[in-house]
Amino acid sequence: MPHYTAPTKDMQFVLHDVLNISDSTIPGYDELDRDFTSAILEEAGKLAVDVLAPLNPVGDEQGCHLENGVVRTPDGFKGAYDKMREGGWMGLDSDPEYGGQGMPYLLGIAVGELFVSSNMAFNMYQGLTHGAAAAIHVHGSEDQKAMYLPKMIEGSWSGTMNLTEPQCGTDLGLIRTKAEPQDDGTYKISGQKIWISAGEHDLTDNIVHLVLAKIPGGPDGVKGISLFIVPKFLVKEDGSLGERNSLSCGGLEKKMGIHGNATCVMNYDGATGYLIGDMHKGMRAMFTMMNEARLGVGLQGYAQGVVAYQNALGFAQDRLQGRDVTGTKNADGPADPIIVHPDVRRNLLHQKSFVEGARAFVFWGAEMIDRAHRMKDQEADDMISLLTPVIKGFLTDKGFETTVLAQQTLGGSGFTQEWGLEQFVRDARITMIYEGTNGIQSLDLVGRKLAQNGGKTVMAFFEMVKGFIKENEGHDELKAHFLDPLKQASKDLQTAGMYFMQNGMKNPNNALSGSYDFMHLFGQVCLGLMWAKMAKASYAALEAGASDTEFYQTKIATGRYYMARQLPATSMHLSRIQSGAEPVMELDAANF
């Protein structure tokens, strides 16, 4: 049976030692002192550990079932959902005007890690609702916000996003779902959507679907797409529920993982829909939800790595196998615990250094979102836009890799259901696929994001890294073990960018063939920057006489491992990029 421990101390370290949130000028951050964030994280941790984590294997084993058009969620899910709703967790960072608590997005992300690590499939129900509510909040009319947001933020209604159809996923210009305008200003929505997470379930009284569709006569392609609110039950003027809308769940997908979440085929048969935002501008509104979702999926990637690592560590500390080659460590036992062996330690440090660096990266990204939204900071908005495909693509690739490494730590036990590691592997796998496959993320990064603002944003990133190195190079230990490796990795990233500029125009495939490596190169540099910042905070705490010396020394040692053993991968990625398109494109398609 797997276990989970809420890593609140590590979270507090990132929030307060690294990001110094209580001293931030971002509105609302002045309330986030150590005692306040500790209280929030401890309570969320109890819910995650005591309620959600025990249901994770239950949801995986039972899955969801479609009965007479209604999806039944696994045993215990409804009770857990009600506890989360009653605790106000679903509206933690939502607008107080509609019943939310108005906390910064960063705090919502920190709490979200706890819920995802403990039960990813369960947390998807509220996570999708949060994203749908965000889209309505930004693009909906005042009447739409008043009608839907209070119930969604409260958690008594849930939400979804409906994009994909059988014939199209990434290329949404090919969608066939139609929206026929009616005399009363509504639309009749007809079509089929697939892979709709939480499309039908028994957790809430209503489900508010956000559906992409085309109004006849509109422009071709994505320029003709509009977004519609299509509720499961129509809502009366007084806010009460009316008749069932003309939509249904046509089936549940049988999936590799996240069995506890209902992945539905949704059929719309002339369902009543309400235009949200401007006509033919649906992609703009949907991307409000998708961008938030992509950062959330990056969080899912590393959060599954967190719980997998915890279980791998526990096994390595207890499992007796062989003797330490440098001398017996467990003289009273028949063998030493496997954590004494160098290759097991390498495996565990690979996991630990990634998940802790990834947490800092995602928290920093959430802080930028708060800065962009609460201070109307365009530079912060541009920077998180640049980094979003890196957060989603790199962290989910490495997060899945981390769960596999954790499974490997257990050897044969990791391949059995009893220990739970194989579920973490299966659940983590989807993060590399949904909300835009990681290949699409890399194309977005290289094809669109690098060129935004004439390249000013990526140059601002390089200047930020350069400025941090210059500001702190007087610290000898930090310079030798963190700043010098970061400087070399950043140079590799800049060299890769220059290669694209010099060769991408002549042959776009030179850039596109290297985009995936560039995404990983960028991600490695970002985690290198995070570890340099965490090391700086740890050295400062030790030099100030912090009582918990072991905690900060452990941070430094873990960071040194990352800089020495993981960050050098940037040179490999650069070499691949500089090989150009020929190795990728020279083989004729018929010869694969």
Coordinates of C-alpha atoms in Angstrom, one line a residue:
M1 CA 0.0 0.0 0.0
P2 CA 1.6 3.3 -1.0
H3 CA 2.0 6.2 1.4
Y4 CA 2.1 10.0 1.1
T5 CA 3.4 12.7 3.3
A6 CA 2.6 16.3 2.7
P7 CA 6.0 18.1 2.0
T8 CA 4.9 21.3 3.6
K9 CA 8.4 22.2 5.0
D10 CA 9.9 22.0 1.4
M11 CA 7.0 24.2 0.2
Q12 CA 7.5 26.8 2.9
F13 CA 11.2 26.9 2.0
V14 CA 10.3 27.8 -1.6
L15 CA 7.6 30.3 -0.7
H16 CA 9.5 32.2 2.0
D17 CA 13.3 31.5 1.7
V18 CA 13.5 31.5 -2.1
L19 CA 10.6 33.6 -3.3
N20 CA 10.3 35.8 -0.2
I21 CA 6.6 36.2 -0.8
S22 CA 5.7 38.0 2.4
D23 CA 8.0 40.8 1.3
S24 CA 6.6 41.0 -2.2
T25 CA 4.9 44.1 -3.6
I26 CA 2.3 41.9 -5.3
P27 CA -1.1 42.9 -3.9
G28 CA -2.3 40.3 -1.4
Y29 CA 1.1 38.8 -0.8
D30 CA 1.6 40.9 2.4
E31 CA -0.9 38.5 4.1
L32 CA 1.1 35.4 3.2
D33 CA 3.4 35.3 6.2
R34 CA 4.9 32.0 7.4
D35 CA 2.3 31.3 10.0
F36 CA -0.6 31.9 7.6
T37 CA 0.8 29.8 4.7
S38 CA 1.8 27.1 7.2
A39 CA -1.8 26.9 8.5
I40 CA -3.2 26.6 5.0
L41 CA -0.7 24.0 3.9
E42 CA -1.1 21.9 7.0
E43 CA -4.8 21.8 6.7
A44 CA -4.7 21.0 3.0
G45 CA -2.1 18.3 3.8
K46 CA -4.3 16.6 6.3
L47 CA -7.1 16.4 3.7
A48 CA -4.7 15.1 1.2
V49 CA -3.1 12.5 3.5
D50 CA -6.1 11.3 5.4
V51 CA -8.9 11.6 2.8
L52 CA -7.6 11.7 -0.7
A53 CA -4.6 9.4 -0.7
P54 CA -6.5 6.4 0.7
L55 CA -8.9 6.8 -2.2
N56 CA -6.2 6.8 -4.9
P57 CA -5.9 3.0 -5.2
V58 CA -9.7 2.7 -4.8
G59 CA -10.3 4.9 -7.8
D60 CA -7.7 3.1 -9.8
E61 CA -9.1 -0.3 -9.1
Q62 CA -12.8 0.6 -9.4
G63 CA -12.8 3.2 -12.1
C64 CA -15.9 5.0 -13.3
H65 CA -19.1 3.3 -14.6
L66 CA -21.7 4.5 -17.0
E67 CA -25.2 3.4 -15.9
N68 CA -28.3 4.6 -17.8
G69 CA -26.6 7.7 -18.9
V70 CA -25.1 8.6 -15.5
V71 CA -21.5 8.1 -14.6
R72 CA -20.9 6.6 -11.1
T73 CA -17.6 7.6 -9.6
P74 CA -15.6 5.3 -7.3
D75 CA -16.6 4.5 -3.7
G76 CA -15.7 7.4 -1.4
F77 CA -15.3 10.0 -4.1
K78 CA -18.6 11.8 -3.4
G79 CA -17.9 12.0 0.3
A80 CA -14.4 13.3 -0.3
Y81 CA -15.7 15.9 -2.8
D82 CA -18.2 17.1 -0.3
K83 CA -15.5 17.5 2.3
M84 CA -13.4 19.5 -0.1
R85 CA -16.4 21.7 -1.1
E86 CA -17.4 22.3 2.6
G87 CA -13.9 23.3 3.4
G88 CA -13.9 26.0 0.8
W89 CA -10.9 24.6 -1.0
M90 CA -12.4 25.0 -4.5
G91 CA -12.6 28.7 -4.2
L92 CA -9.3 29.4 -2.4
D93 CA -8.0 31.8 -5.1
S94 CA -11.2 32.8 -6.7
D95 CA -12.9 36.2 -6.9
P96 CA -14.6 37.1 -3.5
E97 CA -17.4 38.8 -5.5
Y98 CA -18.6 35.4 -6.5
G99 CA -17.9 33.6 -3.2
G100 CA -14.2 32.9 -3.5
Q101 CA -11.6 33.6 -0.9
G102 CA -9.4 35.8 -3.1
M103 CA -6.1 34.3 -2.1
P104 CA -3.2 34.6 -4.6
Y105 CA -3.0 32.0 -7.4
L106 CA 0.4 30.9 -6.0
L107 CA -1.3 29.6 -2.8
G108 CA -3.8 27.7 -4.9
I109 CA -1.0 26.1 -6.8
A110 CA 0.8 25.1 -3.6
V111 CA -2.3 23.5 -2.2
G112 CA -3.0 21.9 -5.6
E113 CA 0.3 20.0 -5.5
L114 CA -0.8 18.3 -2.3
F115 CA -4.1 17.3 -3.8
V116 CA -2.5 16.1 -7.0
S117 CA 0.2 14.0 -5.3
S118 CA -2.4 12.3 -3.1
N119 CA -5.0 11.7 -5.8
M120 CA -4.5 13.1 -9.3
A121 CA -7.7 11.6 -10.8
F122 CA -9.9 13.0 -8.1
N123 CA -8.4 16.4 -8.2
M124 CA -9.1 16.7 -11.9
Y125 CA -12.8 17.2 -11.2
Q126 CA -12.2 20.4 -9.3
G127 CA -9.2 21.4 -11.4
L128 CA -11.3 21.5 -14.6
T129 CA -14.0 23.5 -12.8
H130 CA -11.4 26.0 -11.7
G131 CA -10.3 26.5 -15.3
A132 CA -13.8 26.8 -16.7
A133 CA -14.7 29.3 -14.1
A134 CA -11.6 31.3 -15.0
A135 CA -12.6 31.5 -18.6
I136 CA -16.2 32.6 -17.7
H137 CA -14.7 35.2 -15.3
V138 CA -12.6 36.7 -18.0
H139 CA -14.8 36.4 -21.0
G140 CA -18.3 36.0 -19.8
S141 CA -21.0 38.7 -19.5
E142 CA -22.0 40.1 -16.2
D143 CA -25.2 38.0 -16.3
Q144 CA -23.2 34.8 -17.1
K145 CA -20.8 35.4 -14.3
A146 CA -23.6 36.0 -11.8
M147 CA -25.4 32.9 -13.0
Y148 CA -22.6 30.4 -13.1
L149 CA -19.6 31.5 -11.0
P150 CA -21.0 31.3 -7.5
K151 CA -22.1 27.7 -7.9
M152 CA -18.9 26.7 -9.6
I153 CA -16.6 28.4 -7.1
E154 CA -18.6 26.9 -4.3
G155 CA -18.2 23.5 -5.9
S156 CA -21.9 22.5 -6.2
W157 CA -21.6 22.8 -10.0
S158 CA -18.6 21.6 -11.9
G159 CA -17.1 22.6 -15.3
T160 CA -15.4 21.1 -18.3
M161 CA -13.6 22.1 -21.6
N162 CA -14.8 20.5 -24.9
L163 CA -12.3 20.8 -27.7
T164 CA -11.3 17.5 -29.3
E165 CA -13.4 15.7 -31.9
P166 CA -12.8 12.3 -33.5
Q167 CA -11.3 13.8 -36.6
C168 CA -9.3 16.6 -34.9
G169 CA -7.3 17.4 -31.8
T170 CA -4.4 19.9 -32.3
D171 CA -5.8 21.2 -35.6
L172 CA -9.0 22.7 -34.1
G173 CA -9.8 24.4 -37.4
L174 CA -11.2 21.1 -38.5
I175 CA -14.0 20.8 -35.9
R176 CA -17.5 20.0 -37.1
T177 CA -19.6 20.8 -34.1
K178 CA -22.2 23.4 -35.2
A179 CA -23.9 26.2 -33.3
E180 CA -27.2 27.3 -35.0
P181 CA -28.4 30.7 -33.9
Q182 CA -31.9 31.0 -32.5
D183 CA -34.3 33.9 -32.4
D184 CA -34.0 34.2 -28.6
G185 CA -30.2 34.7 -28.8
T186 CA -29.3 31.2 -27.8
Y187 CA -27.7 28.6 -30.1
K188 CA -28.4 24.9 -30.8
I189 CA -25.2 23.0 -30.4
S190 CA -24.8 19.7 -32.3
G191 CA -21.8 17.5 -32.6
Q192 CA -19.6 15.1 -30.8
K193 CA -16.6 15.7 -28.5
I194 CA -14.2 13.1 -27.2
W195 CA -11.8 12.7 -24.3
I196 CA -13.8 15.1 -22.2
S197 CA -12.5 14.8 -18.6
A198 CA -15.2 14.9 -16.0
G199 CA -17.8 15.2 -18.8
E200 CA -20.4 13.3 -16.7
H201 CA -20.3 12.3 -13.1
D202 CA -22.4 12.1 -9.9
L203 CA -20.4 14.6 -7.8
T204 CA -22.3 17.8 -8.5
D205 CA -25.8 19.0 -9.2
N206 CA -24.9 20.5 -12.6
I207 CA -22.0 20.4 -15.1
V208 CA -21.2 23.5 -17.0
H209 CA -19.6 22.5 -20.3
L210 CA -17.5 25.0 -22.3
V211 CA -17.8 23.9 -25.9
L212 CA -16.0 25.0 -29.1
A213 CA -18.3 25.1 -32.1
K214 CA -18.7 26.9 -35.4
I215 CA -21.5 29.3 -36.3
P216 CA -22.6 28.7 -39.9
G217 CA -21.3 31.4 -42.3
G218 CA -18.3 32.2 -40.2
P219 CA -14.7 32.3 -41.4
D220 CA -12.9 29.0 -42.2
G221 CA -10.4 27.4 -39.8
V222 CA -9.8 28.6 -36.2
K223 CA -10.9 32.1 -37.1
G224 CA -14.5 30.8 -37.3
I225 CA -14.6 29.1 -33.9
S226 CA -16.8 30.4 -31.1
L227 CA -17.1 29.3 -27.4
F228 CA -20.4 28.4 -25.8
I229 CA -21.7 27.7 -22.3
V230 CA -23.7 24.5 -22.5
P231 CA -25.0 23.4 -19.1
K232 CA -26.1 19.8 -18.3
F233 CA -29.3 21.3 -16.8
L234 CA -30.6 24.6 -18.0
V235 CA -30.6 27.3 -15.4
K236 CA -33.7 29.4 -14.6
E237 CA -33.6 33.1 -14.1
D238 CA -33.8 32.6 -10.3
G239 CA -30.7 30.4 -10.4
S240 CA -32.5 27.1 -9.9
L241 CA -32.1 24.1 -12.2
G242 CA -34.6 23.5 -15.0
E243 CA -34.9 20.8 -17.6
R244 CA -32.2 18.5 -18.8
N245 CA -30.3 19.9 -21.8
S246 CA -30.0 17.9 -25.0
L247 CA -26.6 16.4 -24.3
S248 CA -25.4 13.0 -23.1
C249 CA -22.4 10.9 -22.3
G250 CA -22.1 8.4 -25.1
G251 CA -19.4 6.3 -23.5
L252 CA -16.4 6.2 -21.2
E253 CA -12.8 5.7 -22.4
K254 CA -10.9 2.7 -21.2
K255 CA -7.6 4.2 -20.3
M256 CA -4.0 3.4 -19.2
G257 CA -4.4 5.5 -16.0
I258 CA -6.4 8.2 -14.1
H259 CA -9.2 5.6 -13.8
G260 CA -10.9 7.5 -11.1
N261 CA -11.7 10.4 -13.5
A262 CA -14.5 10.0 -16.1
T263 CA -13.1 10.5 -19.6
C264 CA -16.3 10.9 -21.7
V265 CA -17.6 10.9 -25.2
M266 CA -20.0 13.8 -25.2
N267 CA -22.9 14.0 -27.7
Y268 CA -24.7 17.3 -28.3
D269 CA -28.0 17.0 -30.1
G270 CA -29.3 20.4 -30.5
A271 CA -28.4 21.4 -27.0
T272 CA -29.1 24.9 -25.8
G273 CA -25.8 26.9 -25.7
Y274 CA -24.9 30.5 -24.8
L275 CA -22.2 32.4 -26.6
I276 CA -19.4 33.4 -24.3
G277 CA -17.2 36.2 -25.4
D278 CA -17.2 37.5 -29.0
M279 CA -18.5 35.6 -32.0
H280 CA -15.7 33.7 -33.8
K281 CA -13.3 34.5 -31.0
G282 CA -13.7 31.2 -29.1
M283 CA -10.0 30.3 -29.2
R284 CA -9.1 33.4 -27.4
A285 CA -11.5 32.6 -24.6
M286 CA -10.5 28.9 -24.5
F287 CA -6.9 29.7 -24.2
T288 CA -7.6 31.5 -21.0
M289 CA -8.5 28.1 -19.7
M290 CA -5.8 26.1 -21.6
N291 CA -2.9 28.3 -20.4
E292 CA -3.9 27.8 -16.8
A293 CA -4.4 24.1 -17.5
R294 CA -1.0 23.8 -19.0
L295 CA 0.7 25.1 -15.9
G296 CA -1.5 22.8 -13.9
V297 CA -0.5 19.8 -16.0
G298 CA 3.2 20.7 -15.4
L299 CA 2.4 20.6 -11.7
Q300 CA 0.7 17.2 -12.2
G301 CA 3.9 15.9 -13.8
Y302 CA 6.2 16.7 -11.0
A303 CA 3.6 16.0 -8.3
Q304 CA 3.3 12.4 -9.3
G305 CA 7.1 12.3 -9.2
V306 CA 6.9 13.6 -5.6
V307 CA 4.7 10.8 -4.3
A308 CA 6.6 8.2 -6.3
Y309 CA 9.9 9.4 -4.9
Q310 CA 8.6 9.3 -1.4
N311 CA 7.6 5.6 -1.8
A312 CA 10.9 4.8 -3.5
L313 CA 12.9 6.4 -0.7
G314 CA 10.9 4.5 2.0
F315 CA 11.6 1.2 0.2
A316 CA 15.3 1.9 -0.2
Q317 CA 15.7 2.7 3.5
D318 CA 14.0 -0.6 4.5
R319 CA 14.9 -3.1 1.8
L320 CA 17.9 -5.2 2.8
Q321 CA 20.0 -6.4 -0.1
G322 CA 23.8 -6.9 -0.3
R323 CA 26.5 -5.2 1.6
D324 CA 28.1 -1.8 1.2
V325 CA 31.3 -2.3 -0.7
T326 CA 33.1 0.2 1.6
G327 CA 32.1 -1.6 4.8
T328 CA 29.0 -3.1 6.5
K329 CA 26.5 -0.5 7.6
N330 CA 23.9 -2.8 9.2
A331 CA 26.0 -5.3 11.2
D332 CA 23.1 -6.7 13.1
G333 CA 21.1 -7.6 10.0
P334 CA 21.6 -10.1 7.2
A335 CA 22.3 -7.3 4.7
D336 CA 22.5 -3.5 4.3
P337 CA 19.6 -1.3 3.2
I338 CA 19.8 -0.8 -0.6
I339 CA 20.2 3.0 -0.1
V340 CA 23.9 2.4 0.7
H341 CA 24.6 1.4 -2.9
P342 CA 25.8 4.1 -5.3
D343 CA 23.5 3.3 -8.1
V344 CA 20.4 3.4 -5.9
R345 CA 21.6 6.7 -4.5
R346 CA 22.0 8.1 -8.0
N347 CA 18.5 7.0 -8.9
L348 CA 17.0 8.6 -5.7
L349 CA 19.0 11.8 -6.1
H350 CA 17.9 12.1 -9.7
Q351 CA 14.3 11.9 -8.5
K352 CA 14.8 14.2 -5.5
S353 CA 16.7 16.9 -7.4
F354 CA 14.1 17.0 -10.1
V355 CA 11.0 17.2 -8.0
E356 CA 12.4 19.9 -5.7
G357 CA 13.7 22.0 -8.6
A358 CA 10.4 21.5 -10.5
R359 CA 8.4 22.7 -7.4
A360 CA 10.4 25.9 -7.3
F361 CA 9.9 26.4 -11.1
V362 CA 6.1 26.0 -10.9
F363 CA 5.8 28.2 -7.8
W364 CA 7.9 30.9 -9.6
G365 CA 5.6 30.6 -12.6
A366 CA 2.5 31.0 -10.4
E367 CA 4.1 34.1 -8.8
M368 CA 4.5 35.6 -12.3
I369 CA 0.8 34.9 -13.1
D370 CA -0.1 36.8 -9.9
R371 CA 2.2 39.6 -10.8
A372 CA 0.7 39.8 -14.3
H373 CA -2.9 39.7 -13.1
R374 CA -2.7 41.7 -9.9
M375 CA -0.3 44.3 -11.0
K376 CA -1.0 44.4 -14.7
D377 CA 2.7 43.6 -15.3
Q378 CA 3.1 43.0 -19.0
E379 CA 6.7 41.8 -18.7
A380 CA 5.6 39.1 -16.2
D381 CA 2.8 38.1 -18.5
D382 CA 5.2 37.8 -21.4
M383 CA 7.6 35.8 -19.4
I384 CA 5.1 33.2 -18.2
S385 CA 3.8 33.0 -21.7
L386 CA 7.3 32.1 -22.9
L387 CA 7.8 29.6 -20.1
T388 CA 4.4 27.9 -20.2
P389 CA 5.3 25.3 -22.9
V390 CA 8.6 24.6 -21.0
I391 CA 6.7 24.1 -17.7
K392 CA 4.1 21.8 -19.4
G393 CA 6.4 19.9 -21.7
F394 CA 9.7 19.5 -19.8
L395 CA 8.2 18.9 -16.3
T396 CA 5.8 16.2 -17.5
D397 CA 8.5 14.4 -19.5
K398 CA 10.8 14.4 -16.5
G399 CA 7.9 13.8 -14.1
F400 CA 7.0 10.6 -15.9
E401 CA 10.7 9.7 -16.0
T402 CA 10.8 10.2 -12.3
T403 CA 7.9 7.8 -11.6
V404 CA 9.7 5.2 -13.7
L405 CA 12.9 5.7 -11.8
A406 CA 11.0 5.4 -8.6
Q407 CA 9.4 2.1 -9.8
Q408 CA 12.9 0.9 -10.8
T409 CA 14.1 1.5 -7.2
L410 CA 11.7 -1.1 -6.0
G411 CA 12.8 -3.7 -8.5
G412 CA 10.2 -6.4 -9.0
S413 CA 8.0 -5.0 -6.3
G414 CA 7.6 -1.9 -8.3
F415 CA 6.0 -3.9 -11.1
T416 CA 3.3 -5.2 -8.8
Q417 CA 0.0 -3.4 -7.9
E418 CA 0.5 -4.0 -4.2
W419 CA 3.2 -1.3 -3.9
G420 CA 1.4 1.3 -6.0
L421 CA 4.3 2.6 -8.0
E422 CA 2.9 1.2 -11.3
Q423 CA -0.2 3.4 -10.8
F424 CA 1.9 6.5 -10.4
V425 CA 3.6 5.6 -13.7
R426 CA 0.3 5.0 -15.5
D427 CA -1.3 8.2 -14.1
A428 CA 1.7 10.4 -14.9
R429 CA 1.8 9.2 -18.5
I430 CA -1.3 11.3 -19.6
T431 CA 0.4 14.5 -18.6
M432 CA 2.7 14.3 -21.6
I433 CA -0.3 14.0 -23.9
Y434 CA -3.3 16.1 -22.9
E435 CA -3.5 19.9 -23.0
G436 CA -1.4 19.7 -26.1
T437 CA 1.1 16.9 -26.6
N438 CA 4.7 17.8 -25.6
G439 CA 5.8 17.8 -29.2
I440 CA 3.2 20.5 -29.8
Q441 CA 4.5 22.4 -26.8
S442 CA 8.0 22.4 -28.2
L443 CA 6.7 23.6 -31.6
D444 CA 4.8 26.4 -29.8
L445 CA 8.0 27.4 -27.9
V446 CA 10.3 27.5 -31.0
G447 CA 7.7 28.5 -33.6
R448 CA 5.8 31.2 -31.7
K449 CA 7.1 32.0 -28.3
L450 CA 10.8 32.7 -29.1
A451 CA 9.7 35.3 -31.6
Q452 CA 7.2 37.1 -29.4
N453 CA 7.9 40.8 -29.0
G454 CA 10.6 40.5 -31.5
G455 CA 12.6 38.2 -29.3
K456 CA 12.6 40.7 -26.4
T457 CA 11.2 38.2 -23.9
V458 CA 13.7 35.5 -24.4
M459 CA 16.5 38.1 -24.3
A460 CA 15.0 39.3 -21.0
F461 CA 15.3 35.8 -19.7
F462 CA 18.9 35.6 -20.6
E463 CA 19.6 39.0 -19.0
M464 CA 17.8 37.8 -15.8
V465 CA 20.0 34.7 -15.6
K466 CA 23.1 36.8 -16.3
G467 CA 22.2 39.4 -13.7
F468 CA 21.6 36.8 -11.0
I469 CA 25.0 35.2 -11.8
K470 CA 26.8 38.6 -11.7
E471 CA 25.0 39.7 -8.5
N472 CA 26.1 36.6 -6.6
E473 CA 29.5 35.6 -8.0
G474 CA 31.3 36.9 -4.9
H475 CA 30.1 33.9 -3.0
D476 CA 32.9 31.3 -3.7
E477 CA 30.9 28.2 -2.9
L478 CA 27.8 29.4 -4.8
K479 CA 30.0 30.4 -7.8
A480 CA 31.9 27.1 -8.0
H481 CA 29.0 24.7 -7.6
F482 CA 26.0 26.6 -9.0
L483 CA 26.8 29.8 -10.9
D484 CA 29.5 28.5 -13.2
P485 CA 27.5 25.5 -14.3
L486 CA 24.4 27.7 -14.8
K487 CA 26.5 30.2 -16.9
Q488 CA 27.6 27.3 -19.2
A489 CA 24.1 26.0 -19.5
S490 CA 22.7 29.4 -20.3
K491 CA 25.4 29.8 -23.0
D492 CA 24.2 26.5 -24.5
L493 CA 20.7 27.8 -24.6
Q494 CA 21.7 31.1 -26.2
T495 CA 23.8 29.2 -28.8
A496 CA 20.9 27.0 -29.7
G497 CA 18.7 30.1 -30.1
M498 CA 21.3 31.6 -32.4
Y499 CA 21.4 28.4 -34.4
F500 CA 17.7 28.7 -35.1
M501 CA 18.0 32.3 -36.1
Q502 CA 20.8 31.6 -38.5
N503 CA 19.5 28.4 -40.0
G504 CA 15.8 28.3 -39.4
M505 CA 15.0 30.9 -42.0
K506 CA 16.9 29.0 -44.7
N507 CA 15.1 25.8 -43.8
P508 CA 12.4 25.9 -41.1
N509 CA 12.9 22.1 -40.5
N510 CA 16.3 23.0 -39.0
A511 CA 14.4 24.7 -36.2
L512 CA 11.5 22.3 -36.0
S513 CA 13.7 19.2 -35.8
G514 CA 15.5 20.7 -32.8
S515 CA 12.5 22.1 -31.0
Y516 CA 12.0 19.2 -28.6
D517 CA 15.7 19.3 -27.6
F518 CA 15.4 23.1 -27.2
M519 CA 12.4 22.7 -24.9
H520 CA 14.4 20.3 -22.7
L521 CA 17.5 22.5 -22.8
F522 CA 15.4 25.4 -21.7
G523 CA 13.9 23.4 -18.9
Q524 CA 17.3 22.3 -17.7
V525 CA 18.4 25.9 -17.5
C526 CA 15.3 26.9 -15.6
L527 CA 15.8 24.2 -13.0
G528 CA 19.5 25.2 -12.9
L529 CA 18.4 28.7 -12.1
M530 CA 16.0 27.4 -9.5
W531 CA 18.7 25.4 -7.8
A532 CA 21.1 28.3 -7.8
K533 CA 18.4 30.4 -6.1
M534 CA 17.6 27.6 -3.6
A535 CA 21.3 27.2 -2.9
K536 CA 21.7 31.0 -2.3
A537 CA 18.8 30.9 0.2
S538 CA 20.3 27.9 2.0
Y539 CA 23.8 29.4 2.3
A540 CA 22.2 32.6 3.6
A541 CA 20.2 30.7 6.2
L542 CA 23.3 28.7 7.4
E543 CA 25.4 31.9 7.6
A544 CA 22.7 33.5 9.6
G545 CA 22.8 30.7 12.2
A546 CA 19.7 28.8 11.3
S547 CA 19.0 26.1 13.8
D548 CA 17.9 23.5 11.2
T549 CA 21.3 23.1 9.6
E550 CA 20.7 19.6 8.3
F551 CA 17.7 20.8 6.2
Y552 CA 19.7 23.6 4.4
Q553 CA 22.8 21.4 4.0
T554 CA 20.6 18.8 2.4
K555 CA 19.3 21.4 -0.1
I556 CA 22.8 22.4 -1.0
A557 CA 23.9 18.8 -1.5
T558 CA 20.8 18.0 -3.6
G559 CA 21.4 21.1 -5.7
R560 CA 25.0 20.2 -6.2
Y561 CA 23.9 16.8 -7.6
Y562 CA 21.6 18.5 -10.0
M563 CA 24.2 20.9 -11.3
A564 CA 26.9 18.2 -11.6
R565 CA 24.8 15.3 -12.9
Q566 CA 21.7 16.6 -14.6
L567 CA 22.4 20.1 -15.9
P568 CA 25.3 19.0 -18.2
A569 CA 22.5 17.5 -20.5
T570 CA 22.3 20.9 -22.0
S571 CA 25.4 20.2 -24.1
M572 CA 23.9 17.0 -25.4
H573 CA 20.7 18.8 -26.4
L574 CA 22.8 21.6 -28.1
S575 CA 24.7 19.0 -30.2
R576 CA 21.4 17.4 -31.3
I577 CA 20.0 20.8 -32.3
Q578 CA 23.2 21.8 -34.2
S579 CA 23.0 18.6 -36.3
G580 CA 20.1 20.3 -38.1
A581 CA 17.2 18.7 -40.0
E582 CA 19.2 16.3 -42.2
P583 CA 19.4 13.3 -39.7
V584 CA 15.7 13.7 -39.1
M585 CA 14.4 14.3 -42.6
E586 CA 16.7 12.4 -45.0
L587 CA 14.9 9.1 -44.7
D588 CA 12.0 8.7 -47.1
A589 CA 8.7 8.2 -45.5
A590 CA 8.2 4.9 -47.3
N591 CA 11.4 3.5 -45.7
F592 CA 10.5 3.9 -42.0

